[in-house]
Structure formats: C-alpha cells, structure tokens
Short mmCIF file of C-alpha atoms and ligand atoms in Angstrom, two decimals:
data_model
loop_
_atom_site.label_atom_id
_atom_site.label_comp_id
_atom_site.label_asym_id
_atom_site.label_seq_id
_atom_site.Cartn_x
_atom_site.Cartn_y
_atom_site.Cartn_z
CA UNK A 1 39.42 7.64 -27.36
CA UNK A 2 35.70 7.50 -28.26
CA UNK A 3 33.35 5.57 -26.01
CA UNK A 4 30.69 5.82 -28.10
CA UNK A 5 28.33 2.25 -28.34
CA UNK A 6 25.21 0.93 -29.49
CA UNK A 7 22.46 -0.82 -27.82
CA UNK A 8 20.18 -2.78 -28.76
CA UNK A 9 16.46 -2.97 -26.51
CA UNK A 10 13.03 -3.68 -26.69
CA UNK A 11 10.84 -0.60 -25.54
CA UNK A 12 9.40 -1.71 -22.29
CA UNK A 13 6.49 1.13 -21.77
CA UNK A 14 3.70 -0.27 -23.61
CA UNK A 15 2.79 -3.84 -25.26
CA UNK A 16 4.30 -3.30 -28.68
CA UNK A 17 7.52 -4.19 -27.44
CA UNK A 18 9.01 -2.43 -30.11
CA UNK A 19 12.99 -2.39 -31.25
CA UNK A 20 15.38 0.34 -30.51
CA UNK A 21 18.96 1.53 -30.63
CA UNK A 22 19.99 3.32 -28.33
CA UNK A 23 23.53 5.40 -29.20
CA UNK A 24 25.52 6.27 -25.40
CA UNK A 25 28.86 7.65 -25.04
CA UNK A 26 29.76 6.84 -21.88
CA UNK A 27 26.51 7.52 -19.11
CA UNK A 28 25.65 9.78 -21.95
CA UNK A 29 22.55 8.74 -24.09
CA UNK A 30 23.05 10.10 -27.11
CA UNK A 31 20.28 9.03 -29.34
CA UNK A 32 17.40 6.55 -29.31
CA UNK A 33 15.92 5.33 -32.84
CA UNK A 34 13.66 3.15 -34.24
CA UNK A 35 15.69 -0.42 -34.75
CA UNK A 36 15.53 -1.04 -38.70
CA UNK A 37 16.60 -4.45 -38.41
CA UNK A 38 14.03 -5.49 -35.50
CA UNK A 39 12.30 -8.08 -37.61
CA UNK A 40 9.57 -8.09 -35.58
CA UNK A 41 8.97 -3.92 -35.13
CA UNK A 42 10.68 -2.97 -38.59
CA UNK A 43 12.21 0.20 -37.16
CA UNK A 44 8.89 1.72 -36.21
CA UNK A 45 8.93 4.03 -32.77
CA UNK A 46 7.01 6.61 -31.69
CA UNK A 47 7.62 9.80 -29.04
CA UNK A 48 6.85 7.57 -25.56
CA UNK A 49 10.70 5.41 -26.55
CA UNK A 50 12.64 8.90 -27.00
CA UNK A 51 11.82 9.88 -23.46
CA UNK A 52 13.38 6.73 -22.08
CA UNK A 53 16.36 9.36 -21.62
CA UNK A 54 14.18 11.51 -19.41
CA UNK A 55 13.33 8.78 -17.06
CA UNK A 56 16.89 8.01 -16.97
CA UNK A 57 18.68 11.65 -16.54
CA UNK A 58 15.46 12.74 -14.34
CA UNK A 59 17.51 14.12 -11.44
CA UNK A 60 13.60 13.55 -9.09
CA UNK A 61 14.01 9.59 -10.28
CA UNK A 62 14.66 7.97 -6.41
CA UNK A 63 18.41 6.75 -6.81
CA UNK A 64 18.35 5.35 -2.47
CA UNK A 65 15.38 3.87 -0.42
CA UNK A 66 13.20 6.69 1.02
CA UNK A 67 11.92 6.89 5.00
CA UNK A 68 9.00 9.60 5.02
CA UNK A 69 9.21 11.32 8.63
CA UNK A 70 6.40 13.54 8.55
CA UNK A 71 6.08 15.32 5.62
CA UNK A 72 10.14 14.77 4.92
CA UNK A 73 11.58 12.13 2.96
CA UNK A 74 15.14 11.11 4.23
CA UNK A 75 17.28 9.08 2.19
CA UNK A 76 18.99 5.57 4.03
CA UNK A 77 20.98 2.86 3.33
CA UNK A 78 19.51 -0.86 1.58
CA UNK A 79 19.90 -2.77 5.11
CA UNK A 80 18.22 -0.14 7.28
CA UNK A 81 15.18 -0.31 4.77
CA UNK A 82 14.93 -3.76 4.43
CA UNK A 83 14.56 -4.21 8.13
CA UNK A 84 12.59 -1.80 9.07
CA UNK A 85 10.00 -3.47 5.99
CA UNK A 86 10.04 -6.43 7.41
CA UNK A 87 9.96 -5.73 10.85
CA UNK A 88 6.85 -3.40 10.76
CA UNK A 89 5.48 -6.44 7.97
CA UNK A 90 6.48 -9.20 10.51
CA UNK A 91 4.47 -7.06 13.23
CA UNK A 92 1.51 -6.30 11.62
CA UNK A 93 0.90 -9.77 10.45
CA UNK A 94 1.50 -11.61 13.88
CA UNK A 95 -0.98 -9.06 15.56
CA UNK A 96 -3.93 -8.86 12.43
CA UNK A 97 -3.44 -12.06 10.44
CA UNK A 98 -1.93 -12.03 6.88
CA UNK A 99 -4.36 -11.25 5.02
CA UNK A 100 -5.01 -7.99 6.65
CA UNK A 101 -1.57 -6.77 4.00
CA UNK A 102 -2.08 -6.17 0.86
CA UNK A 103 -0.58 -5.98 -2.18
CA UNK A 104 -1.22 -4.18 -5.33
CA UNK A 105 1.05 -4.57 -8.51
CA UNK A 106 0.26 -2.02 -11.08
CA UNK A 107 0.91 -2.84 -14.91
CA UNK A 108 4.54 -2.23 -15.24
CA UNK A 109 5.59 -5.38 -13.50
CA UNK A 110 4.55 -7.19 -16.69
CA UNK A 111 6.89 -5.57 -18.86
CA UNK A 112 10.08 -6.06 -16.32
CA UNK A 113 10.67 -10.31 -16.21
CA UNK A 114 12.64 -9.70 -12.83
CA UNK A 115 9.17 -8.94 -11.60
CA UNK A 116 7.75 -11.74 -13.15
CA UNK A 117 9.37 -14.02 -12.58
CA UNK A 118 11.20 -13.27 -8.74
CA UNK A 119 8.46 -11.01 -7.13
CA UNK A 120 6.70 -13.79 -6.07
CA UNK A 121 9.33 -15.54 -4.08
CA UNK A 122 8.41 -12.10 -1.77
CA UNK A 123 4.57 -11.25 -2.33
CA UNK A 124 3.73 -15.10 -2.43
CA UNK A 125 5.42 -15.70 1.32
CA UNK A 126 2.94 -12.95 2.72
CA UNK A 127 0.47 -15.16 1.95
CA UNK A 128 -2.48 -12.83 1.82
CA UNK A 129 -5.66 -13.18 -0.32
CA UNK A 130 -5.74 -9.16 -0.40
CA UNK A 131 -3.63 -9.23 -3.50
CA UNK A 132 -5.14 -6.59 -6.31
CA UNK A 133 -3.70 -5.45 -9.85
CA UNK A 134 -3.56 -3.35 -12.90
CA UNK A 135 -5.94 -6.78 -14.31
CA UNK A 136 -9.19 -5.80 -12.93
CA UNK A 137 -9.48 -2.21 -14.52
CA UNK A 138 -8.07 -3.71 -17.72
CA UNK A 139 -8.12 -6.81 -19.23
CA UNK A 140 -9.84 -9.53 -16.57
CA UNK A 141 -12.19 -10.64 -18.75
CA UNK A 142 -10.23 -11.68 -21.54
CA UNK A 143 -8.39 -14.35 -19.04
CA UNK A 144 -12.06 -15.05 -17.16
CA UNK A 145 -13.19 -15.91 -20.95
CA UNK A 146 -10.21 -17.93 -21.93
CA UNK A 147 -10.25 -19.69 -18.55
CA UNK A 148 -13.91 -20.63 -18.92
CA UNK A 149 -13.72 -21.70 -21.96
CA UNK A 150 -9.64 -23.14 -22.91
CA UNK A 151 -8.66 -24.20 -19.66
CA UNK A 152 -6.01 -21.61 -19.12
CA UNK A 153 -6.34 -17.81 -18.29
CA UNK A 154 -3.74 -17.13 -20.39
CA UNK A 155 -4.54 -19.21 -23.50
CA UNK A 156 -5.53 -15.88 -25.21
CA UNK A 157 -6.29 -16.10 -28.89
CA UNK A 158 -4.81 -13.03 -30.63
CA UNK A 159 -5.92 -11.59 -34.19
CA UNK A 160 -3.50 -12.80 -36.74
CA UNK A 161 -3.71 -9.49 -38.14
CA UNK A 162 -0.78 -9.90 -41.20
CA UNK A 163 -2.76 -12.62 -42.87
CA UNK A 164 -6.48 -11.66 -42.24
CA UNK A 165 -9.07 -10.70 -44.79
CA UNK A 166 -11.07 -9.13 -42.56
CA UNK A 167 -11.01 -7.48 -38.81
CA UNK A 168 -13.74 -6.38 -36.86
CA UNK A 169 -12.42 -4.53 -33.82
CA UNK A 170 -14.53 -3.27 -30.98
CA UNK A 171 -13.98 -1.13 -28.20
CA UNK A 172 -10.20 -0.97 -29.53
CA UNK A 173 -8.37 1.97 -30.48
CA UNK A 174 -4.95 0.15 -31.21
CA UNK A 175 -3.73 3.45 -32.80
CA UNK A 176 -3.83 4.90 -29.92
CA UNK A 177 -3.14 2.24 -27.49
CA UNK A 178 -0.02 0.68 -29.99
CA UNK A 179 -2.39 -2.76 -29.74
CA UNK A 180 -3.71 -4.29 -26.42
CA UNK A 181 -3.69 -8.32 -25.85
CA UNK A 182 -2.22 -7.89 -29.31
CA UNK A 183 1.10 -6.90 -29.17
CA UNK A 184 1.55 -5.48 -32.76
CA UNK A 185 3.99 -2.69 -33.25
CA UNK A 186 3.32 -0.62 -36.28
CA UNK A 187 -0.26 -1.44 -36.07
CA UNK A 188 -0.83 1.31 -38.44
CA UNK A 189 0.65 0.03 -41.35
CA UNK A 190 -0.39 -3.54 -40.43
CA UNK A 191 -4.17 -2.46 -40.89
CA UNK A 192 -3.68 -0.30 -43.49
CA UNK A 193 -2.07 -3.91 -45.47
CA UNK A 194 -5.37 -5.50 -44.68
CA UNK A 195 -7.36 -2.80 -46.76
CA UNK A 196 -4.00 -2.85 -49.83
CA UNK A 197 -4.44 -6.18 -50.05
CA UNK A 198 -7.97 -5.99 -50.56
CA UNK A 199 -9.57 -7.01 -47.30
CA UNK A 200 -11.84 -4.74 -44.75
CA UNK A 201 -11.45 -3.37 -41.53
CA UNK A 202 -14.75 -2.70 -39.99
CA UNK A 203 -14.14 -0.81 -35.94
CA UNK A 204 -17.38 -1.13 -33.42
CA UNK A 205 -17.02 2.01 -31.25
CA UNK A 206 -19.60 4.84 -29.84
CA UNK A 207 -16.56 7.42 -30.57
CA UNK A 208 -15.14 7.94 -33.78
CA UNK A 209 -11.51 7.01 -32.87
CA UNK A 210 -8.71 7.57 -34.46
CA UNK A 211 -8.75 3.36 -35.71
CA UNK A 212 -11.92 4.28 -36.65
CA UNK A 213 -11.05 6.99 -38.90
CA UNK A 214 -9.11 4.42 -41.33
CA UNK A 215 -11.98 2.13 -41.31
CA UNK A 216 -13.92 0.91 -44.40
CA UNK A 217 -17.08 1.12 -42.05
CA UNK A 218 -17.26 3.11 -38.31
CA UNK A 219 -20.67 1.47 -37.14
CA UNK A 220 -21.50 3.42 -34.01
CA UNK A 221 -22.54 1.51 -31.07
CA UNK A 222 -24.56 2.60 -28.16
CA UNK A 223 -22.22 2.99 -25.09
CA UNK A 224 -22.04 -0.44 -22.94
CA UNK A 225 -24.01 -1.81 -25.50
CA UNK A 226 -21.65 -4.02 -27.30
CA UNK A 227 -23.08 -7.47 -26.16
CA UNK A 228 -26.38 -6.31 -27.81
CA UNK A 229 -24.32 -5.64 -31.01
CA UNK A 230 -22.56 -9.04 -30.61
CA UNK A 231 -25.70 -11.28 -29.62
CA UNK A 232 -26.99 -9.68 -32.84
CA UNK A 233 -24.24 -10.72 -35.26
CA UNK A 234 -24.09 -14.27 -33.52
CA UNK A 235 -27.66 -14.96 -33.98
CA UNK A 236 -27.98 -13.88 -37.31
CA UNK A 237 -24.83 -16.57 -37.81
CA UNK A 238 -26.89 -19.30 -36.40
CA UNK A 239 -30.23 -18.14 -37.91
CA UNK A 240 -28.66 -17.48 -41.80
CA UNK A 241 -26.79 -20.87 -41.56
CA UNK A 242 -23.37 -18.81 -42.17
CA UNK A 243 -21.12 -20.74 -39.53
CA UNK A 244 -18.54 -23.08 -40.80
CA UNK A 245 -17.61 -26.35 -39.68
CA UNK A 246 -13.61 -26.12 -37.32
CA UNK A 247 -11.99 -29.25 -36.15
CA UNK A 248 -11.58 -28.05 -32.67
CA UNK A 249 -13.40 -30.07 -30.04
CA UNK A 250 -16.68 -27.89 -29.70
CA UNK A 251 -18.98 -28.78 -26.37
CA UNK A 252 -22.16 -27.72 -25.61
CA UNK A 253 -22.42 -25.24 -29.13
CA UNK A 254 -26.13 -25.92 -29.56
CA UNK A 255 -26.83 -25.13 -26.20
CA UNK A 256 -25.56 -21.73 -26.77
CA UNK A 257 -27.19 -21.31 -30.17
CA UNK A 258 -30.89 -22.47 -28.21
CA UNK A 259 -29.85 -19.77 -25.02
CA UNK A 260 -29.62 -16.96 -27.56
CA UNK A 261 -32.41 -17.72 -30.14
CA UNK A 262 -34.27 -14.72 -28.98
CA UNK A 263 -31.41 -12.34 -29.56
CA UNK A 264 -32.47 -11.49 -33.25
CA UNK A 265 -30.40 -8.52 -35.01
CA UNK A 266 -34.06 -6.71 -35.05
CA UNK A 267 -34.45 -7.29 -31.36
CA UNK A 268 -30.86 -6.63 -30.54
CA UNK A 269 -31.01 -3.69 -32.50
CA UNK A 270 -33.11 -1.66 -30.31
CA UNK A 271 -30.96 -1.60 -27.52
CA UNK A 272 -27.27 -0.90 -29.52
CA UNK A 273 -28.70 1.10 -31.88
CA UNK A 274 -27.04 -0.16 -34.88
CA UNK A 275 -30.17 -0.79 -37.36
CA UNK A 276 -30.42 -4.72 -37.85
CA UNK A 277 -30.44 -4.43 -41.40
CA UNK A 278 -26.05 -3.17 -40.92
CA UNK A 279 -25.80 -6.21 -37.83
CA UNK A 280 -26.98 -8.82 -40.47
CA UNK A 281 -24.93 -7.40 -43.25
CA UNK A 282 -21.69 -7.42 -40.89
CA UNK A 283 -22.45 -11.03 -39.70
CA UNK A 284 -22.50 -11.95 -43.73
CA UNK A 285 -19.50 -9.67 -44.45
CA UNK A 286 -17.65 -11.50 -41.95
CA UNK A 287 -18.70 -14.86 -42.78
CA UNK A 288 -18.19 -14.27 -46.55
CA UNK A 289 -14.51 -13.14 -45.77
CA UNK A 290 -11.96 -16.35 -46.20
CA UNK A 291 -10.30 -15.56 -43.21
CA UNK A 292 -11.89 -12.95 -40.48
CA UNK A 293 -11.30 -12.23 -36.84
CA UNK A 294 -13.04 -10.49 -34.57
CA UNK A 295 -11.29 -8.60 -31.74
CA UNK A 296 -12.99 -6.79 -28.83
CA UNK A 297 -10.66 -4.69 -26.77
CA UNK A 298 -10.66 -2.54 -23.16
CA UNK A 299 -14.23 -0.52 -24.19
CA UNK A 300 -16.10 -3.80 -24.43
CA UNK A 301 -13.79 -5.14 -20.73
CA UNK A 302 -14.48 -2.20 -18.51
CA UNK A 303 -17.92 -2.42 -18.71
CA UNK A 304 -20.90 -4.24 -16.97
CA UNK A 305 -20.40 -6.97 -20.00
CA UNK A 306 -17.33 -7.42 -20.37
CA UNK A 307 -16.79 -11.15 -19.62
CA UNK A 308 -20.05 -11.28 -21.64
CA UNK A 309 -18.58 -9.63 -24.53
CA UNK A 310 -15.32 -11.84 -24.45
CA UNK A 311 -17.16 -14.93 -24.82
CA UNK A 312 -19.04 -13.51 -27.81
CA UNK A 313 -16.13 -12.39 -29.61
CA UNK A 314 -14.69 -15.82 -28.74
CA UNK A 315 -17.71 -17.53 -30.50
CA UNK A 316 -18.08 -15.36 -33.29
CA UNK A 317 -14.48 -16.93 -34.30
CA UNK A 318 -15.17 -20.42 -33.47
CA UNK A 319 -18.72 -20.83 -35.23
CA UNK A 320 -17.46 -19.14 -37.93
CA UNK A 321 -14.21 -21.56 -38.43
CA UNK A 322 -11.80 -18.43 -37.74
CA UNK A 323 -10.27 -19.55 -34.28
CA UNK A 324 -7.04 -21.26 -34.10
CA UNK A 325 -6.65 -20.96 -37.68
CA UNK A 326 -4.18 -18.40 -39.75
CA UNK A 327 -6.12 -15.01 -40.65
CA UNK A 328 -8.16 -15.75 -38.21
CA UNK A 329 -7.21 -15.57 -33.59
CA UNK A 330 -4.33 -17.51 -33.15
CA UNK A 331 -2.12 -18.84 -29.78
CA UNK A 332 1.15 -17.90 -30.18
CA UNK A 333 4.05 -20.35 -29.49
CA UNK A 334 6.38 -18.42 -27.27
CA UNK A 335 9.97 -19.52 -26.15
CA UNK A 336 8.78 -18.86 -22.43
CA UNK A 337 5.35 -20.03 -22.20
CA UNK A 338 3.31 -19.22 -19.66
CA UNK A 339 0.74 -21.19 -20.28
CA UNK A 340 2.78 -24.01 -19.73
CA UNK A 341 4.66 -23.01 -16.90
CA UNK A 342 1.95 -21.07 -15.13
CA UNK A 343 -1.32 -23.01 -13.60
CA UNK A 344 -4.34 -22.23 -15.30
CA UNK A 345 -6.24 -20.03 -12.92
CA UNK A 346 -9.39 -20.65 -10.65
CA UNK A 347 -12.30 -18.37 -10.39
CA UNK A 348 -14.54 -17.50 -7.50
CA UNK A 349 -12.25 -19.35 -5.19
CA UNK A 350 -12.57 -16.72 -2.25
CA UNK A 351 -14.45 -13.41 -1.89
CA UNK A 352 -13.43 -9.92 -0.88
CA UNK A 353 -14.66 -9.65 3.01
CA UNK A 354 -16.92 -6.11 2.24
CA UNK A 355 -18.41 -6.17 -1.05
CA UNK A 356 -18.23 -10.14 -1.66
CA UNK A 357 -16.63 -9.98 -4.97
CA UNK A 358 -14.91 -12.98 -5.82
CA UNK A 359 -11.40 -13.47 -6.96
CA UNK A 360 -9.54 -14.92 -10.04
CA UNK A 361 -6.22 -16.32 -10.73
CA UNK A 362 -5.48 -14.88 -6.87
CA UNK A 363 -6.31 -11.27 -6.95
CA UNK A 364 -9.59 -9.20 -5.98
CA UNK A 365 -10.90 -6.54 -8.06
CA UNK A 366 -9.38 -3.21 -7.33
CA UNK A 367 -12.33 -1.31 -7.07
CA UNK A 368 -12.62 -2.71 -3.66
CA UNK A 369 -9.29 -1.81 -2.60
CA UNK A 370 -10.23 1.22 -0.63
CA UNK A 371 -13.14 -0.22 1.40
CA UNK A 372 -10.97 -2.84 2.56
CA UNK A 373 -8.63 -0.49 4.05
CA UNK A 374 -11.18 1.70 5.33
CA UNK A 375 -14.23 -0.85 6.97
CA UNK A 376 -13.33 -1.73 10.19
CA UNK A 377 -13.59 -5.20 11.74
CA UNK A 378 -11.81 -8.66 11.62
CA UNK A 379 -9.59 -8.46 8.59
CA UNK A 380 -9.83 -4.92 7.68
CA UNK A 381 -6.40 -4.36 6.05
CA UNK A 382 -3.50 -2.41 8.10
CA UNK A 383 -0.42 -2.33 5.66
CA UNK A 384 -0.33 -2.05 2.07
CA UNK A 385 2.74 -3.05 -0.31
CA UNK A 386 2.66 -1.76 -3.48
CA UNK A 387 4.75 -2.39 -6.96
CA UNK A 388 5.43 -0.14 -10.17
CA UNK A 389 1.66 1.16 -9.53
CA UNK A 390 -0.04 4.21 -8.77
CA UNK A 391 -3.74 3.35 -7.99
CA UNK A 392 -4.59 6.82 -6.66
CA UNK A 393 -4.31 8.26 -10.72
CA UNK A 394 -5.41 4.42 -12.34
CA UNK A 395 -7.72 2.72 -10.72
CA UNK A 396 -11.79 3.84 -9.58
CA UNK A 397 -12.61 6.42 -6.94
CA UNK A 398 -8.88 7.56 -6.17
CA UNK A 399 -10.08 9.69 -3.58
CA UNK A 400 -11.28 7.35 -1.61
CA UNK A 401 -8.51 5.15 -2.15
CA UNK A 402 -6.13 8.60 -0.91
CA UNK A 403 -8.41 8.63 1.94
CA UNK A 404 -7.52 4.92 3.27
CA UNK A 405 -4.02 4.84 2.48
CA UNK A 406 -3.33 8.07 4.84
CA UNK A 407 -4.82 5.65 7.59
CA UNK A 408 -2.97 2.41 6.96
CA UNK A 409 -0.31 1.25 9.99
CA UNK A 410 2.52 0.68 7.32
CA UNK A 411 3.05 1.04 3.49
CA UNK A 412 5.67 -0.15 1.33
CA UNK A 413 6.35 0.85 -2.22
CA UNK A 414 8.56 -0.63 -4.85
CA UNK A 415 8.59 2.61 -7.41
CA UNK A 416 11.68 5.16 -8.36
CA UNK A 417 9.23 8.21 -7.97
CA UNK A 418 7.13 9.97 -5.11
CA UNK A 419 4.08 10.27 -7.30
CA UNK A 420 0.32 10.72 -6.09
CA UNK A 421 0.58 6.91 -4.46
CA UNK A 422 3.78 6.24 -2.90
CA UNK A 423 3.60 9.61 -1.29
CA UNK A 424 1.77 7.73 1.47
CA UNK A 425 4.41 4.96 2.02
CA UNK A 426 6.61 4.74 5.27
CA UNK A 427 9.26 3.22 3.03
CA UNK A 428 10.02 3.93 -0.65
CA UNK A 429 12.30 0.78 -2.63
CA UNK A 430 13.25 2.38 -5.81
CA UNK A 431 14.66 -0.19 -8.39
CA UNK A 432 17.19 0.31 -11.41
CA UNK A 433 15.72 2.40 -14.03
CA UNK A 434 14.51 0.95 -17.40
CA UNK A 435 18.00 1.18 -19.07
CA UNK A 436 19.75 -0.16 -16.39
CA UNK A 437 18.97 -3.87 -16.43
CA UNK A 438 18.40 -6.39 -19.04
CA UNK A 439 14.95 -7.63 -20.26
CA UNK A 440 12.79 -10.35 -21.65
CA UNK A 441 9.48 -9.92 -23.05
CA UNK A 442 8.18 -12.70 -20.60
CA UNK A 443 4.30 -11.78 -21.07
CA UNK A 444 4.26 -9.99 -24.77
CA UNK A 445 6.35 -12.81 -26.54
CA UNK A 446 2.86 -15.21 -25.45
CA UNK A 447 0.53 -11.92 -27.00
CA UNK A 448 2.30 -11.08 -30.25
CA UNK A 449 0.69 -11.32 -33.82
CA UNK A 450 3.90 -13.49 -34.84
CA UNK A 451 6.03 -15.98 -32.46
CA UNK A 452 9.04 -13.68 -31.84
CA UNK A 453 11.68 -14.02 -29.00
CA UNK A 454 14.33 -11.30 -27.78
CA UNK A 455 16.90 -10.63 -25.11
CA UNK A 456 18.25 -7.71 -24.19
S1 SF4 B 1 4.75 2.00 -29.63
FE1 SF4 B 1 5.03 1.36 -27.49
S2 SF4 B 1 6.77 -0.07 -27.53
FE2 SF4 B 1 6.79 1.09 -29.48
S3 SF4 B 1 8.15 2.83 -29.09
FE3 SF4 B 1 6.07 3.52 -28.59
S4 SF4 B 1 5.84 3.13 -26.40
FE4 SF4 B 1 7.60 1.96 -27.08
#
C-alpha cells in the first residue's frame, strides 16, 4: 500500500512566507510545489523552497549534539551536552559576572516561533546585557524610527502595495530580496499590477537593480546619500504646499518643517546628485497620486543615515495623508500580535563597555561583538552562545570576529551545521530540521501586505 501524502507549509527561509506542498512517501520527499490555493502566496515559489529537500537529506546536517576535542568533533548523548553547557555556563558566570556571556541570535530564529517564543525562557535567565543579533546589520532603524515616533518598535507601517497608486522604493531590491519588512510573496507581479492598473513605480537606488529595471523611473542616487534625496522631496512638500491634512494625532510637525527649511531640492541636490528639478517633480508626482507610499529598505538602514532615512520616509507618508490609510503604509492586524504582547522597546538604556554604543530593545550592535571578546579588563566577555547564526560570513569584520572566538573560555551553538561560526564552539545543539516541526509565522503575519494567519 501507497504511503504517499501531502503537506501543506509555509516556506520558512526568507520573509515571503510563501505556500507550499510538499508530496512525501514515507521519509521520502517527493516533490515540493508552489501551493495554488495559498490565498495569500497564490502558488508562487521560487528555487530557495525546492532545496528544503537538501537541507533535509544532507547526510553533513548534525543529527546528535557535537563535543569538539581538538580539531575532532565527537558525537554524545542530549544529557551529557546539556550538562556540560551549563556547567562550564554556571562557571564562567560565578567567576566573571553575567554579562561577561554573550549571546548572538542570527536571523533564522525569527522565522522558527519555538525560538520566539521559548528561547527566552533560556537566553533571558543568563541575564547578560551582551546580547547581539541579525537586527543591527539589518533592519534597526526601522524599529528605532517606529519606536521614536509610535511608541512601539514593532509598530512598523508596511506599503499596502495591492491597492497603491504609486510606490517609491529606495534602497530596496524586493525582487531580489522576495520583500523585506514587507512580507509580499510574488512581489513581482504585485508591482507589475501597480503599473496595469495605471499607477507608477518610481525605485531610488545608485545601482540599477533588478526592481529597478521594471520601474517607470530609476533615479540614481549618490551612494549614502539618500537622506539628501529625502530632505529634498520633504521640503519641497512643505515649501509647494502639497501635504494633505490625516486625522492621526500629529505633534511637533511644524517643528520639523522649521528644522529642515534649509534643505531645498536645489541645495539637497548637490550632495545626492539627483538634479532638483527630478526631486521636485517626484515630491509632486507623489503628492498628485491618490494613494502613494514611500518605502525605504536595507540600502538606506546600513548606512550612516539610516535611522535618519526611516524617519523621512515615515514623514513623507504622514504629511502627505498616506500613513495608516489603504494604498498608502499600513499596520497589519495579526492573530499573534506582537505589538501587543511584546513591550515597546527602550533605547540608549545601557552602552557597550568598549566602543560606548548604546543598546535598543536589549541588544548591542554587532559590529562590536568582536572587541568585546577581545579587550581585556572587567567585563571583557569569556563565553559566547550562539543561535541559527553565523556572524563570521554576516556580520562586519569577520576576521576579527574569527580571531576572538578562537580565544573565548566556552562557546555554545544552537545550529545543525559546522559552518565558518560554530566551528569554534565546545558544544554544538543541533535542532530538528525545517520539515521536521510545525510552524507559525509569529513575526511575518505582523509584516505582511494583507492580515493573513497560517499553521502548519
Ligand atoms: S520567495 Fe522566499 S518564502 Fe517564497 S519560496 Fe522563495 S525562499 Fe521561500
């Protein structure tokens, strides 16, 4: 008798979160498609889903918890490794303090709800400030922004992109990246609708991307240059009288238009080296449009302005009546909501002991990961636990960061692979692969262009 069966499963690998089926005959997998009746994803997949299998058949995928001995790896059993953990955890905090372990959670643990929602009741009873993520090489300044000005790092507008008139996208390549703090499966065909239905897409980048490439307009910014480009456009707003009145509670709006009254397209010009005359048009394009949104992605985050640039893409929507209002950014209303069931963040709170930089919601930039581990003196960090990351490949200056984990006392890592990070650990925890546990969309439910909810 046939045991062949269909699942049904949300991709977990990037924030599209799109539907599959997934055909198995016993262990087997025997095909994984594109879910046609996902109402959400409409079928749509692409290559990264189809390799699922790979990650699940890879006979290298860590099956036991791994002891490195030297340059050996020897497999042992679950209570041997979780006592030798927290013994050598135990230790080093009694004789350092705890904040002298770290943690660092890379960007998988959002897409896994087991993570979110349990990993805590481990990382949070260490009780270190040394905790660092995928966030600050990513998308920190979106929640900085949102916590600034909403109340709530997570209250994170997001382009109602099925509905819109017109989209002005900077520093976003969405497809390339399948959509970022936008979780939009087949983004593609959702911006091309904007154009068939007689609206304009109009992409901000110094490279001609791929989003670019299906653009009405590609204007071409100066590298790291965007807040020129955005000060610009807002200014112009102001000065040409094209904002419109919004019923949200607005504080302090005159303030800001008085603070940037010097910021001229002309003057603003100069240094993004978009010609004024294309800034002023833009600002009156996207005022004309009925319903517009403005969207600035990871090239305008990773940069010396990115909080900067947040806020400005935050105001173009609000002074131009687009925010909180369909075509325009909306907050989703998810069946988990973190924003409810999450505090709202604090800012500046604590600083890293070498470099100063402060904190947000809890974690220290990861750019000063390394020097932690490696500058001696009171609080200098001796063990390092990390989960679903590998910082040596994604975050700054890997080298160095190589360099300080070969001299830490004691390193755990939650991963199923030896990869360019965990090779370091004393102690390898590998979990269940993707297709062997069920899953929630716990953070991309709150970040989707439509209020969706699925269980797998
Ligand atoms: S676009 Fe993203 S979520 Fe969709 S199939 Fe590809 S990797 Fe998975």
């Amino acid at each position: 008798m046939s045991d062949i069966s269909v699942h049904h499963r949300a991709c977990h690998l990037c924030e599209a979160i799109c539907g599959l089926t997934i055909q198995t005959e016993g262990e087997r997998i025997l095909s994984i498609k594109g879910d046609p009746l996902d109402s959400f994803s409409r079928g749509h997949i692409c290559p990264k889903a189809v390799a699922l299998q790979d990650i699940q058949n890879d006979p290298d995928r860590l099956r036991h918890p791994m002891r490195r001995c030297g340059d050996e790896w020897q497999a042992i059993g679950w209570d041997e490794a979780y006592e030798l953990v927290a013994e050598r955890l135990a230790e080093i905090r009694e004789r350092h303090g705890a904040n002298t372990v770290a943690i660092y959670q890379g960007n998988p643990s959002v897409h896994n709800y087991g993570l979110m929602t349990h990993s805590n009741y481990f990382l949070g009873l260490l009780k270190t400030r040394n905790r660092f993520s995928a966030t600050s090489v990513d998308q920190l300044p979106h929640h900085l922004t949102s916590h600034l000005m909403y109340g709530h790092g997570l209250l994170l507008p997001v382009p109602d992109i099925d509905h819109t008139d017109f989209m002005l996208i900077l520093g976003g390549n969405p497809l390339a990246s399948n959509g970022s703090i936008m979780t939009v499966p087949d983004v593609e065909k959702r911006l091309k609708a904007i154009r068939a239905r007689g609206g304009k897409l109009v992409v901000v980048d110094p490279r001609r991307s791929e989003t670019a490439a299906i653009a009405d307009q590609h204007l071409f910014v100066r590298p790291g240059q965007d807040a020129a480009l955005l000060f610009g456009l807002l200014n112009t707003l102001f000065e040409e009288g094209l904002t419109r009145a919004s019923e949200l509670p607005l504080d302090d709006i005159e303030e800001v238009r008085t603070a940037i009254a010097a910021f001229s397209a002309e003057a603003m010009s100069a240094r993004c080296g978009v010609p004024a005359e294309q800034i002023r048009q833009l600002a009156r394009d996207f005022a004309a449009a009925d319903k517009a949104v403005c969207y600035g992605r990871m090239g305008v985050s990773t940069q010396a302005f990115g909080t900067l640039c947040q806020w400005l893409v935050q105001l173009i929507n609000l002074v131009t009546g687009n925010l909180d209002r369909v075509g325009g950014a909306l907050c989703t209303e998810p069946a988990v909501d973190l924003v409810e069931t999450t505090s709202g963040g604090h800012f500046a709170a604590w600083h890293s002991r070498v470099s100063q930089l402060p904190e947000y919601g809890g974690e220290l930039p990861v750019a000063a990961l390394a020097e932690e581990m490696l500058e001696p003196g009171e609080g200098q960090v001796r063990a390092l636990i990390t989960v679903a990351g590998n910082p040596v490949l994604s975050t700054p200056n890997g080298r160095k960061l190589e360099q300080a984990l070969d001299g830490l006392e004691f390193m755990l890592s939650v991963d199923f692979y030896i990869n360019e990070t965990t090779r370091y650990a004393d102690v390898i925890l590998p979990p269940t692969a993707p297709l062997e546990h069920d899953h929630y969309d716990a953070t991309f439910n709150l970040l989707a262009v439509r209020n969706v909810t699925r269980f797998n």
